[in-house]
Coordinates of C-alpha atoms and ligand atoms in Angstrom, one line a residue:
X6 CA -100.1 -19.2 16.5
X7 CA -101.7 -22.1 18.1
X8 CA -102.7 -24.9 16.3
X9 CA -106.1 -24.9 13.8
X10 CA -107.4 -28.7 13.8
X11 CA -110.7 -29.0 11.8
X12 CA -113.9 -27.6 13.7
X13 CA -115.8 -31.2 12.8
X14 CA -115.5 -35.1 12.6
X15 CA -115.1 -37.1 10.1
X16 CA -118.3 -39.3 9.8
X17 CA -117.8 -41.3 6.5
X18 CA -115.1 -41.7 4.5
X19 CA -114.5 -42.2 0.7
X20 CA -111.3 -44.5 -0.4
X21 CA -108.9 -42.9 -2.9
X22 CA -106.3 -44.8 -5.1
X23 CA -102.3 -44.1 -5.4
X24 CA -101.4 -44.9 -8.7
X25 CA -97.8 -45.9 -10.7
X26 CA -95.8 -43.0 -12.6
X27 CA -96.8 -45.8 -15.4
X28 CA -100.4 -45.4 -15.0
X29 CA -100.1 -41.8 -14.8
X30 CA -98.6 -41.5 -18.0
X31 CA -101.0 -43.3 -19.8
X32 CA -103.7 -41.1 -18.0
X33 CA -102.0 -37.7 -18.9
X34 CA -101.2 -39.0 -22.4
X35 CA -105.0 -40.1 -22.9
X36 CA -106.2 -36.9 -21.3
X37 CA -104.4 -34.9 -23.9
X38 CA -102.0 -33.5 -21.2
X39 CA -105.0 -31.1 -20.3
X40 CA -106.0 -32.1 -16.2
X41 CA -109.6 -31.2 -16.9
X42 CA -109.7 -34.3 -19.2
X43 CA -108.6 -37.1 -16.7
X44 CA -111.0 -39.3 -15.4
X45 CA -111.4 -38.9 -11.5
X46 CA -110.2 -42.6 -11.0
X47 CA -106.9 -41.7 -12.0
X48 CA -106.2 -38.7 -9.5
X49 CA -105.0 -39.2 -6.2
X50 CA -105.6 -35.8 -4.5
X51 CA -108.0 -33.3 -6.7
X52 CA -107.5 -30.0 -6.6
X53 CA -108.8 -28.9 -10.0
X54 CA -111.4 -27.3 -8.2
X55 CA -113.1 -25.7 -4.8
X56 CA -116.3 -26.2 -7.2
X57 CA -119.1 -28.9 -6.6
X58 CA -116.5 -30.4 -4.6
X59 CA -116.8 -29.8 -0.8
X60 CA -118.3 -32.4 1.9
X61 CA -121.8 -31.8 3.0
X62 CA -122.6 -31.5 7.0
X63 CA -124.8 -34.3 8.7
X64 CA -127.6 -31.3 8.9
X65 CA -127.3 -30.6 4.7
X66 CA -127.8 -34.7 4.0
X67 CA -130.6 -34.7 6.8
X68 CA -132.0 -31.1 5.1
X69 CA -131.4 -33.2 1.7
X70 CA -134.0 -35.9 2.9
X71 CA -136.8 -33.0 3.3
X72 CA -136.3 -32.0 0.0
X73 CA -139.8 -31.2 -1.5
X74 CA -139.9 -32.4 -5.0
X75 CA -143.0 -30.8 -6.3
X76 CA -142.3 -29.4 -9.8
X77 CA -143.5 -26.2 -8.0
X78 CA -144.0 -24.4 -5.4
X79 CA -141.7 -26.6 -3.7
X80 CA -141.2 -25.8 0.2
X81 CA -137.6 -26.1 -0.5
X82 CA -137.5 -23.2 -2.2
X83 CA -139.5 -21.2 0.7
X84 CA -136.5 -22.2 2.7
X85 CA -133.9 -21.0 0.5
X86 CA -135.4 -17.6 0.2
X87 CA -135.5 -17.2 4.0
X88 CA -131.7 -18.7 4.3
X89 CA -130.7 -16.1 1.3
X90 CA -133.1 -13.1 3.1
X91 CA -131.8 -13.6 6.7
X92 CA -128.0 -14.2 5.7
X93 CA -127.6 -12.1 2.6
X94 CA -130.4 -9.6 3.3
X95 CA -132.3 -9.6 -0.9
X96 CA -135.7 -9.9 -0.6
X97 CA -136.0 -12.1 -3.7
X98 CA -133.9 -14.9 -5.0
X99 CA -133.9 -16.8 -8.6
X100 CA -132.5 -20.1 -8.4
X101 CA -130.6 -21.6 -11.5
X102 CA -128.7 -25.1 -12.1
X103 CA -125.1 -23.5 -11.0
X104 CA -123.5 -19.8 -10.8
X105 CA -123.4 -19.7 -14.7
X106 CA -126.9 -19.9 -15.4
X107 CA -127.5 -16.9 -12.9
X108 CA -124.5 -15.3 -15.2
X109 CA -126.3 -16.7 -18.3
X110 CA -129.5 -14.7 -17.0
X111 CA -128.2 -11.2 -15.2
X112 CA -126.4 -10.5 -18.8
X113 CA -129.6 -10.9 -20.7
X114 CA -131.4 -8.8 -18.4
X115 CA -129.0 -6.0 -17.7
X116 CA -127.0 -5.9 -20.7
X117 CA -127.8 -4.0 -24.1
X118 CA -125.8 -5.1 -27.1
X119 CA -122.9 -2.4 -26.7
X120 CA -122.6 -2.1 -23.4
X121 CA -120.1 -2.1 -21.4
X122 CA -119.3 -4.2 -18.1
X123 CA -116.4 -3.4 -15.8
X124 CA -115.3 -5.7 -14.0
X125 CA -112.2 -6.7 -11.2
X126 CA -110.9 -9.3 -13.7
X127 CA -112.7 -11.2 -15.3
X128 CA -114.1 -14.6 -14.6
X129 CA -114.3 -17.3 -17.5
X130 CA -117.9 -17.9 -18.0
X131 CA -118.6 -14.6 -16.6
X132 CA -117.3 -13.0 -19.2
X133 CA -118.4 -15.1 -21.9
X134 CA -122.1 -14.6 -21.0
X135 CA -121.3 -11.0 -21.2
X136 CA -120.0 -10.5 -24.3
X137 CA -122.8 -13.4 -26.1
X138 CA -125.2 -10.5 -24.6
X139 CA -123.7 -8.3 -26.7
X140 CA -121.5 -6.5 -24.1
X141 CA -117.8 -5.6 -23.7
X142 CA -115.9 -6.6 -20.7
X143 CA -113.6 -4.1 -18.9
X144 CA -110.7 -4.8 -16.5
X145 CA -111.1 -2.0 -14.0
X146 CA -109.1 -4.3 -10.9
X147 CA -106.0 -2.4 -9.1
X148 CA -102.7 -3.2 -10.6
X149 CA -101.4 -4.7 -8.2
X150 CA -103.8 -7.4 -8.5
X151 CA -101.6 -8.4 -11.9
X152 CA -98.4 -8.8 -9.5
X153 CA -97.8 -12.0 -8.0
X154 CA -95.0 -10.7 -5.4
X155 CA -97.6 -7.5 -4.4
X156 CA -98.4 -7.6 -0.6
X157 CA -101.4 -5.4 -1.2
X158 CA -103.7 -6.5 1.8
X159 CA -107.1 -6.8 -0.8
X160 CA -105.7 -7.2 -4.0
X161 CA -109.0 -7.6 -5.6
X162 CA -109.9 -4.1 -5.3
X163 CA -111.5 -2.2 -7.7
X164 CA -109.1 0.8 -9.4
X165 CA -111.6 3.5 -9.0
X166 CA -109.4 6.3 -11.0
X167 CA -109.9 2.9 -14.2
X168 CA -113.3 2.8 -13.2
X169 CA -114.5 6.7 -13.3
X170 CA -112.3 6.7 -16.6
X171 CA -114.3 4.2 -18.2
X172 CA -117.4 6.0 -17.3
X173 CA -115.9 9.4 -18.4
X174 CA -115.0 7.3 -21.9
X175 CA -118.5 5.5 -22.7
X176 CA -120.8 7.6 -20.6
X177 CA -122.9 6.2 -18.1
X178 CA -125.6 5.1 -19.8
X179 CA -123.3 2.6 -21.8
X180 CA -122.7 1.3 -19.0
X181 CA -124.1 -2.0 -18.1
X182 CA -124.1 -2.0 -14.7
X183 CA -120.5 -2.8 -12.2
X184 CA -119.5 -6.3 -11.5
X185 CA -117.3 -6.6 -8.2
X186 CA -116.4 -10.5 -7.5
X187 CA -115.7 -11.1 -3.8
X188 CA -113.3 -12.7 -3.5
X189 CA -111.3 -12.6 -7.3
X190 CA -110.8 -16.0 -8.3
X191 CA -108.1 -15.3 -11.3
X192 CA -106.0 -13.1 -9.2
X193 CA -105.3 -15.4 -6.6
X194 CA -108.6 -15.9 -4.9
X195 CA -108.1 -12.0 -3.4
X196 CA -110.2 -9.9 -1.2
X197 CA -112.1 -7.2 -1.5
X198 CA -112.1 -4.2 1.5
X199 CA -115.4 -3.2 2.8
X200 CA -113.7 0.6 2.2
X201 CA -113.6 -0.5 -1.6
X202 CA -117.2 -1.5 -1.9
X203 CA -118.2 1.7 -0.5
X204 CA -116.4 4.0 -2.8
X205 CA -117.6 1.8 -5.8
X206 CA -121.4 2.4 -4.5
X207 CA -120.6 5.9 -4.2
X208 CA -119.0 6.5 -7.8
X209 CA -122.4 3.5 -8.7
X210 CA -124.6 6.4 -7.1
X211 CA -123.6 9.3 -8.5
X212 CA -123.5 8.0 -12.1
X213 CA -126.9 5.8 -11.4
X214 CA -124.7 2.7 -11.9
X215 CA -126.0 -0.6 -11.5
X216 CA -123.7 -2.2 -9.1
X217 CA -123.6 -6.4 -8.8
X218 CA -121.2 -9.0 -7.2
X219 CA -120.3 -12.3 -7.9
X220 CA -120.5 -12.8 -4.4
X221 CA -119.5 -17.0 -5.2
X222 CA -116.7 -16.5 -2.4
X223 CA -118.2 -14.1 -0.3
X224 CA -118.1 -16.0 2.8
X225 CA -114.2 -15.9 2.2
X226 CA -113.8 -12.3 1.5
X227 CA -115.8 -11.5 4.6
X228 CA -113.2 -13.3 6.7
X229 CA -110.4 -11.5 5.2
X230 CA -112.3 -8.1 5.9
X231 CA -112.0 -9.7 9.6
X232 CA -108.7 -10.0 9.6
X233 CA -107.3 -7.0 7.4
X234 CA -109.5 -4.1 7.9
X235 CA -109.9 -1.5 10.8
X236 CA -112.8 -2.0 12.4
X237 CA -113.8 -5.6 11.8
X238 CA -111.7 -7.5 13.7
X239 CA -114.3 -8.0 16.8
X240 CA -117.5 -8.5 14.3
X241 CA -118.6 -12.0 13.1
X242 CA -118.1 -13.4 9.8
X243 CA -121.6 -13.3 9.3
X244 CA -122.3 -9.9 10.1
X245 CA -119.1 -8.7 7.8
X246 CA -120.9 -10.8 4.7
X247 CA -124.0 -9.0 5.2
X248 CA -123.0 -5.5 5.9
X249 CA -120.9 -6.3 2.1
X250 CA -124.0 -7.5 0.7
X251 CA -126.1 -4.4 1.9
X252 CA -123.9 -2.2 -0.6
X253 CA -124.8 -4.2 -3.7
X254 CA -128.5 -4.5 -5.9
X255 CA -127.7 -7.6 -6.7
X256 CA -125.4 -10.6 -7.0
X257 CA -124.9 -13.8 -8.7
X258 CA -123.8 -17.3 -6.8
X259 CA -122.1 -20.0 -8.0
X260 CA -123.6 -22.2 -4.8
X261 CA -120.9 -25.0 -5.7
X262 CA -118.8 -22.6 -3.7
X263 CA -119.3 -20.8 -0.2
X264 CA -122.8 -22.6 -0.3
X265 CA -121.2 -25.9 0.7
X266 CA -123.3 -27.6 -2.0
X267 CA -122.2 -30.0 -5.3
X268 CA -124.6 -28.3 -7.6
X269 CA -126.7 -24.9 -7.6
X270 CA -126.6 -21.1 -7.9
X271 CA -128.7 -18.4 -7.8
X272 CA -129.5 -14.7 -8.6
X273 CA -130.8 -12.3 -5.6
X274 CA -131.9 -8.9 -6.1
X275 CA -133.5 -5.8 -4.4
X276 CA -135.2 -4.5 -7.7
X277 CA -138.7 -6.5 -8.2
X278 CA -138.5 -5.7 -12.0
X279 CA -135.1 -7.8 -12.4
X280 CA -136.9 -10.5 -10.4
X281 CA -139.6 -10.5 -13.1
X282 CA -137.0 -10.6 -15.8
X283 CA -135.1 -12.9 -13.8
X284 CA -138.0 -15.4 -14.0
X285 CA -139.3 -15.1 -17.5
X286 CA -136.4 -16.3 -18.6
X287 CA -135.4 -19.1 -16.2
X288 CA -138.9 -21.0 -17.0
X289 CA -137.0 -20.9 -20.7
X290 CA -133.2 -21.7 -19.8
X291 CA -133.0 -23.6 -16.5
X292 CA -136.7 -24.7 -14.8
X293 CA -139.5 -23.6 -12.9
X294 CA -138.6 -20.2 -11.1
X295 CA -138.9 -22.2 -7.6
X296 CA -136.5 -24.8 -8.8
X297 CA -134.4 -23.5 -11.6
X298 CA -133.1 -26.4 -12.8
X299 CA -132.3 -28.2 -9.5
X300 CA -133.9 -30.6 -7.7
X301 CA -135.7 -29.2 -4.3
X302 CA -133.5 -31.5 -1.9
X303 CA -130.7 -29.4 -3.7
X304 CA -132.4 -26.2 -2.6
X305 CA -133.0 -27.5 0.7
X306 CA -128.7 -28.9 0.9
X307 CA -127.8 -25.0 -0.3
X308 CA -130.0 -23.2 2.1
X309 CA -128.2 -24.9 5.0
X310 CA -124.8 -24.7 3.5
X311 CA -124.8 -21.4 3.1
X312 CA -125.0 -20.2 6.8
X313 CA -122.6 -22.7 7.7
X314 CA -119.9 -21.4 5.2
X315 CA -120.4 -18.1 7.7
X316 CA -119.2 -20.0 10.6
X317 CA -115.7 -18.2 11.7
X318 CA -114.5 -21.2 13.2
X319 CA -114.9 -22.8 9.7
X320 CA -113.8 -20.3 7.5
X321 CA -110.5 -19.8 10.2
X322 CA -110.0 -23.7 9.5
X323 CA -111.0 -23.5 5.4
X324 CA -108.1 -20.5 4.9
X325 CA -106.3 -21.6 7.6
X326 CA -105.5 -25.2 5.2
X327 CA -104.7 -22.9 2.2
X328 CA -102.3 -20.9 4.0
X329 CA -100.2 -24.3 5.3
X330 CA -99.8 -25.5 2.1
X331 CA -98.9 -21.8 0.4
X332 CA -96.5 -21.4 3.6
X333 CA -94.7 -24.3 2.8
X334 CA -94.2 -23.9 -0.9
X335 CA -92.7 -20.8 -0.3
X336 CA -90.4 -21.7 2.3
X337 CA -89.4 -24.3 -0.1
X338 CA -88.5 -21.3 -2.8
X339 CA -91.5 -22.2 -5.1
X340 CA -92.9 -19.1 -6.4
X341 CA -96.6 -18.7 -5.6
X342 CA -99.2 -15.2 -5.6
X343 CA -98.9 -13.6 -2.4
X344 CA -100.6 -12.9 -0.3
X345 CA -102.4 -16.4 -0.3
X346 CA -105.9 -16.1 -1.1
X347 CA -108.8 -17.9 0.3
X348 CA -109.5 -20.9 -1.9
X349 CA -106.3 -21.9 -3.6
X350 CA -102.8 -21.2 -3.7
X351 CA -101.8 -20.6 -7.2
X352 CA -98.1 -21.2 -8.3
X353 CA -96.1 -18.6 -10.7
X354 CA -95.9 -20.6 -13.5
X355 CA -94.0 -17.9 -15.5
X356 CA -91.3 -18.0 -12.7
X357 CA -91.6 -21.4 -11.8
X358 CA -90.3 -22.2 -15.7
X359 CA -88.8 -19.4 -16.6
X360 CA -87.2 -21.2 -19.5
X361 CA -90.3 -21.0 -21.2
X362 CA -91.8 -18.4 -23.2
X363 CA -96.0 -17.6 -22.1
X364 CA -96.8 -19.3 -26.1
X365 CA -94.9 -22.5 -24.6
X366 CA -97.9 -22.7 -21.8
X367 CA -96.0 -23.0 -18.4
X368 CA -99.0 -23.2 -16.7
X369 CA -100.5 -26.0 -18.9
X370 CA -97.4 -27.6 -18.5
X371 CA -96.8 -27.4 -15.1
X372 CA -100.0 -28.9 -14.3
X373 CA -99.6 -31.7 -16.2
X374 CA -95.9 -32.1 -14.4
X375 CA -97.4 -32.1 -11.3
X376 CA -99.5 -34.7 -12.0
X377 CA -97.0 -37.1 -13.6
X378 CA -94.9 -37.0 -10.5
X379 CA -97.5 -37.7 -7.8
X380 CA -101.0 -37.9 -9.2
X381 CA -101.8 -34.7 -7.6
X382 CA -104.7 -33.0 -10.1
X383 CA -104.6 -29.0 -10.6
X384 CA -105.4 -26.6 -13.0
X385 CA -104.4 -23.8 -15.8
X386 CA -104.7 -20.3 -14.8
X387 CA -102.9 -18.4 -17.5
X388 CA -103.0 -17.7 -21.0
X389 CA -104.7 -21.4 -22.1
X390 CA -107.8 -20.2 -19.8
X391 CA -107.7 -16.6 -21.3
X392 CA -108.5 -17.9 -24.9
X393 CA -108.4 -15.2 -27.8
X394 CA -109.9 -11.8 -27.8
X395 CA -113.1 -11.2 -30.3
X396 CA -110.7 -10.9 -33.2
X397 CA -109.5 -14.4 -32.5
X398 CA -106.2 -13.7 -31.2
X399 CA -104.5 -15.4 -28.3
X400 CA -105.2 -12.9 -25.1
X401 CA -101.8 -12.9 -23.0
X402 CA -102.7 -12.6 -19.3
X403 CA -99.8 -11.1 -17.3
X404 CA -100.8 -13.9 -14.5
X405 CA -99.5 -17.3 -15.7
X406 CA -100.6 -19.4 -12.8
X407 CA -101.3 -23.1 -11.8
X408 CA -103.6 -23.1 -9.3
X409 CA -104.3 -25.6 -6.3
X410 CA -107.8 -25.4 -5.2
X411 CA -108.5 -26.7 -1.9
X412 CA -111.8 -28.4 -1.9
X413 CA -113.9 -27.4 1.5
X414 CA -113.9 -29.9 4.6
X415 CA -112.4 -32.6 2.0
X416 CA -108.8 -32.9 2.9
X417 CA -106.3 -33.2 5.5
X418 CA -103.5 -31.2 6.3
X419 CA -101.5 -34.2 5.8
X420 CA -102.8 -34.6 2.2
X421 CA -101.5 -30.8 1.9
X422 CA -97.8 -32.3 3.3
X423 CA -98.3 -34.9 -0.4
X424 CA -99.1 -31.9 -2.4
X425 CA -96.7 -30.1 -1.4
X426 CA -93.4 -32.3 -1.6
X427 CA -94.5 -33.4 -4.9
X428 CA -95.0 -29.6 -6.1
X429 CA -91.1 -29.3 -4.5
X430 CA -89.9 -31.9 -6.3
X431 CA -91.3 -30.9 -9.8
X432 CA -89.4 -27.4 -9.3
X433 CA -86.0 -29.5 -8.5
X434 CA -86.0 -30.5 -11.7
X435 CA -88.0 -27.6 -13.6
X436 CA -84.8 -26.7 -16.0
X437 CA -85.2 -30.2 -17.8
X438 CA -89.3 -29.3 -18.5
X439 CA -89.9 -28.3 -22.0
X440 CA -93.3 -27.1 -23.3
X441 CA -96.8 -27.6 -24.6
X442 CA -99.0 -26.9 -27.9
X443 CA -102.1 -27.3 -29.2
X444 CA -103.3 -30.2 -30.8
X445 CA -106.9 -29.6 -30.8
X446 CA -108.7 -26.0 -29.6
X447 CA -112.4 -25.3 -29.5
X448 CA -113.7 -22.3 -30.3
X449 CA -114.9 -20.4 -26.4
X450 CA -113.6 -22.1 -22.8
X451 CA -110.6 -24.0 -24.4
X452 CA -109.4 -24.8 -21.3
X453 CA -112.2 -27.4 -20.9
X454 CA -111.7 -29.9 -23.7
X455 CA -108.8 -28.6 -25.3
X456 CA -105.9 -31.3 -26.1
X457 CA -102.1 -30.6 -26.5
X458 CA -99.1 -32.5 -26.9
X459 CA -95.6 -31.8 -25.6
X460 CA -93.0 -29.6 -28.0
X461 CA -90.8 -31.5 -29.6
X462 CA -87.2 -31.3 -28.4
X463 CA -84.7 -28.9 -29.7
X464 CA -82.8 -30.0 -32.6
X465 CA -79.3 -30.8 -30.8
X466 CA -81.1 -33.0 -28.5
X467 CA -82.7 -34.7 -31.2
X468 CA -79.7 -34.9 -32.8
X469 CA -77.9 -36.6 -29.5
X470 CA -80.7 -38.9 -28.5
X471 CA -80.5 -40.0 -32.4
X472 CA -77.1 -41.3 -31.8
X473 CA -77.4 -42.7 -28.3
X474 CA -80.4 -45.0 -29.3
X475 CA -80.3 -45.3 -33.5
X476 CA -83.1 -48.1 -32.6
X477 CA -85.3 -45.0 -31.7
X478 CA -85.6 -43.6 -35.4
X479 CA -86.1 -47.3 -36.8
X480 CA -89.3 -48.3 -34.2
X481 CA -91.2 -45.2 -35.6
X482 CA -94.3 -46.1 -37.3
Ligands
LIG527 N1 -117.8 -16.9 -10.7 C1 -116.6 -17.3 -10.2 C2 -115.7 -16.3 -9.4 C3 -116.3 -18.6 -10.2 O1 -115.1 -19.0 -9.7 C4 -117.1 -19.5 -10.9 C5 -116.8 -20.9 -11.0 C6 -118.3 -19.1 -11.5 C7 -118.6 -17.7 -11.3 C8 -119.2 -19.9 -12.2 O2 -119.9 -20.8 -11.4 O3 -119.2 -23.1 -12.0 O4 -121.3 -22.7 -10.7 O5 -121.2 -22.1 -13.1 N2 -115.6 -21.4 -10.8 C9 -115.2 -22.7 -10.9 C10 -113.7 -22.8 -10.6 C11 -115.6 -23.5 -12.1 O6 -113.1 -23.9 -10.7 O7 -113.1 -21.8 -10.3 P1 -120.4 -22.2 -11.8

């Protein structure tokens, strides 16, 4: 395999700071020991998230100048309809303040209160927009997708035996409409097959089931398609994304995504009645229906963002980087998901401390490990992020993951070697990591704002430490 450097130049650069395993105790400590609570200042390379994060191209801040500002009828939006029609191929577009909002509007519109919405795994705010409609989400993904160690080429598959079964259960018309997110974020950021989409819109077309995406990652999938599936290994990325798109009435986009843009989304549709919806409610929630709670240089930023997230030279770069840093954590031992997926490689945090049970949160833990050694920010993908079920118990996802998301066009390889050692050395010394809990837990999203504090040790150890350093007990408050 011949070396991948990065298809572009680096025209400006932003400083980051290193900082002491002093100063990153304090941080973690003041943070709550959850990552989403540091202060950006305080991490050395972010991985949180792909989201809002990746570097805009020399033609998205010159498209950014051109911005139209006009509270509406903004020529910026003109140009995002035509980027969304020729790449994407909807006719009509809805554009909202990030993917949520679109989320936020699509589950009004298409959901009745008892509904229900399968889904291939869910998404966090996805699925809480769906059940504040009124609906109930269903988990119709493959089960393989719930392995980490499964080679399955396109893990995120929908199951279609779960997914005729649910229809067979509730009936059609209790059915919402299909949700199929390309690629699937919580199982690893894992493709769906082109074969897949088809059979959905076939079981979609004999039941007269609405059938959407969260196409957020699309660009990504596509690529995969390229490299995995018969057929597509000679077509361009672009093509691949379209031909996906054709099967679908609708999707929603997070823009922060494979729209190489800090902030915006969008809904786009086929059906001219869910455009009218669309836009009675937007003037209400997010804007103007030609701005939608973005600014028009946004619009402008997105609409050239997303046909250069088509580029195969980029993408083969973009999951090229993820693939490095996943290919040496495993050669290291460190479990990960496999196959790597297209944003982030996400660590087995079950495995990766098997000393603790899923209630001690690994993941949460592990993440806030990571950070101590090396200042290296990621995130909690497990059972912290899953938050409790409508009866307010604690859901226990059988993925327990931490996962590093690889901003686009941000990093270096070489900021992958950081990551990477410091990830190695954490699992050196896993055995002596002991858990988290909660000290504070709002009541939907935890894993935003919730705080926790670290178990305290087990009684013998207590006991020991008590003896080795009596001044210990004394300098207690
Ligand atoms: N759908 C998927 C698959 C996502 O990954 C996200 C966001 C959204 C919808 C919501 O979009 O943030 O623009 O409102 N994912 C981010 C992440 C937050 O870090 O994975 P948004």
């Amino acid at each position: 395999m011949p070396a991948i450097a990065e298809p572009y130049r680096i025209k400006m650069v932003e400083p980051i700071r290193m900082t002491s395993r002093d100063e990153r105790e304090t941080a973690i400590r003041a943070a709550g020991y959850n990552t989403f609570l540091l202060r950006s200042d305080d991490v050395y390379i972010d991985l949180l998230t792909d989201s809002g994060t990746s570097a805009m191209s020399d033609r998205q801040w010159s498209a950014l100048m051109l911005g139209d500002e006009a509270y509406a009828g903004a020529r910026s939006f003109d140009h995002l309809v035509e980027s969304v029609q020729e790449s994407y191929g909807f006719p009509y577009v809805c554009p909202t303040h990030q993917g949520r909002g679109a989320e936020h509007l699509i589950s009004k519109i298409l959901i009745a209160p008892g509904q229900h919405v399968p889904g291939n795994m869910y998404f966090t705010t996805t699925r809480v927009h769906q059940e504040l409609a009124g609906g109930t989400f269903h988990d119709v993904i493959i089960d393989e997708a719930h392995d980490p160690g499964s080679q399955h080429p396109f893990k995120g598959n929908v199951d279609l035996d779960k997914f005729q079964a649910l229809i067979d259960q509730v009936g059609a018309d209790n059915i919402a409409y299909i949700n199929v997110a390309v690629t699937v974020n919580m199982a690893g950021g894992q493709p769906v097959s082109m074969a897949n989409i088809r059979a959905v819109r076939e079981i979609c077309d004999r039941h007269g089931i609405i059938m959407w995406s969260d196409a957020t990652r699309l660009a990504e999938n596509a690529w995969f398609i390229k490299e995995r599936e018969d057929g597509y290994a000679h077509r361009r990325v672009a093509e691949i994304a379209k031909e996906m798109l054709s099967h679908f009435d609708g999707i929603t986009m997070s823009g922060k995504k494979d729209c190489l843009v800090n902030i915006g989304g969008f809904l786009a549709m086929r059906d001219k009645r869910v455009l009218t919806k669309a836009r009675e409610l937007v003037v209400v929630y997010e804007g103007m229906p030609t701005y939608g709670g973005l600014a028009g240089r946004d619009l402008d930023a997105m609409a050239v963002g997303l046909r250069e997230a088509l580029d195969d030279d980029y993408l083969t770069h973009r999951i090229g980087q993820v693939r490095y840093l996943g290919e040496r954590l495993r050669e290291a031992g460190v479990p990960i998901v496999e196959p790597i997926g297209g944003h982030a490689v996400f660590i087995d945090a079950a495995a990766f401390l098997d000393h603790l049970s899923q209630d001690e949160l690994p993941a949460q833990t592990l993440a806030a490990e990571i950070f101590l050694d090396s200042g290296v920010r990621t995130m909690e993908r497990g059972i912290v992020s899953a938050g409790r079920d409508t009866a307010g118990n604690n859901r226990h996802p059988k993925l327990e993951l931490v996962r590093l998301t690889i901003p686009r066009r941000v990093y270096t390889n070489s900021h992958m070697d950081v990551v990477a050692e410091s990830v190695i050395r954490v699992f050196e010394r896993r055995k002596d990591i002991r858990g988290l809990q909660f000290v504070y837990e709002p009541p939907t999203l935890r894993f935003f704002t919730s705080r926790f504090e670290p178990l305290p040790a087990p009684i013998e150890e207590t006991a020991t430490k008590e003896v080795v350093e009596p001044e210990f007990a004394t300098a207690a408050p």
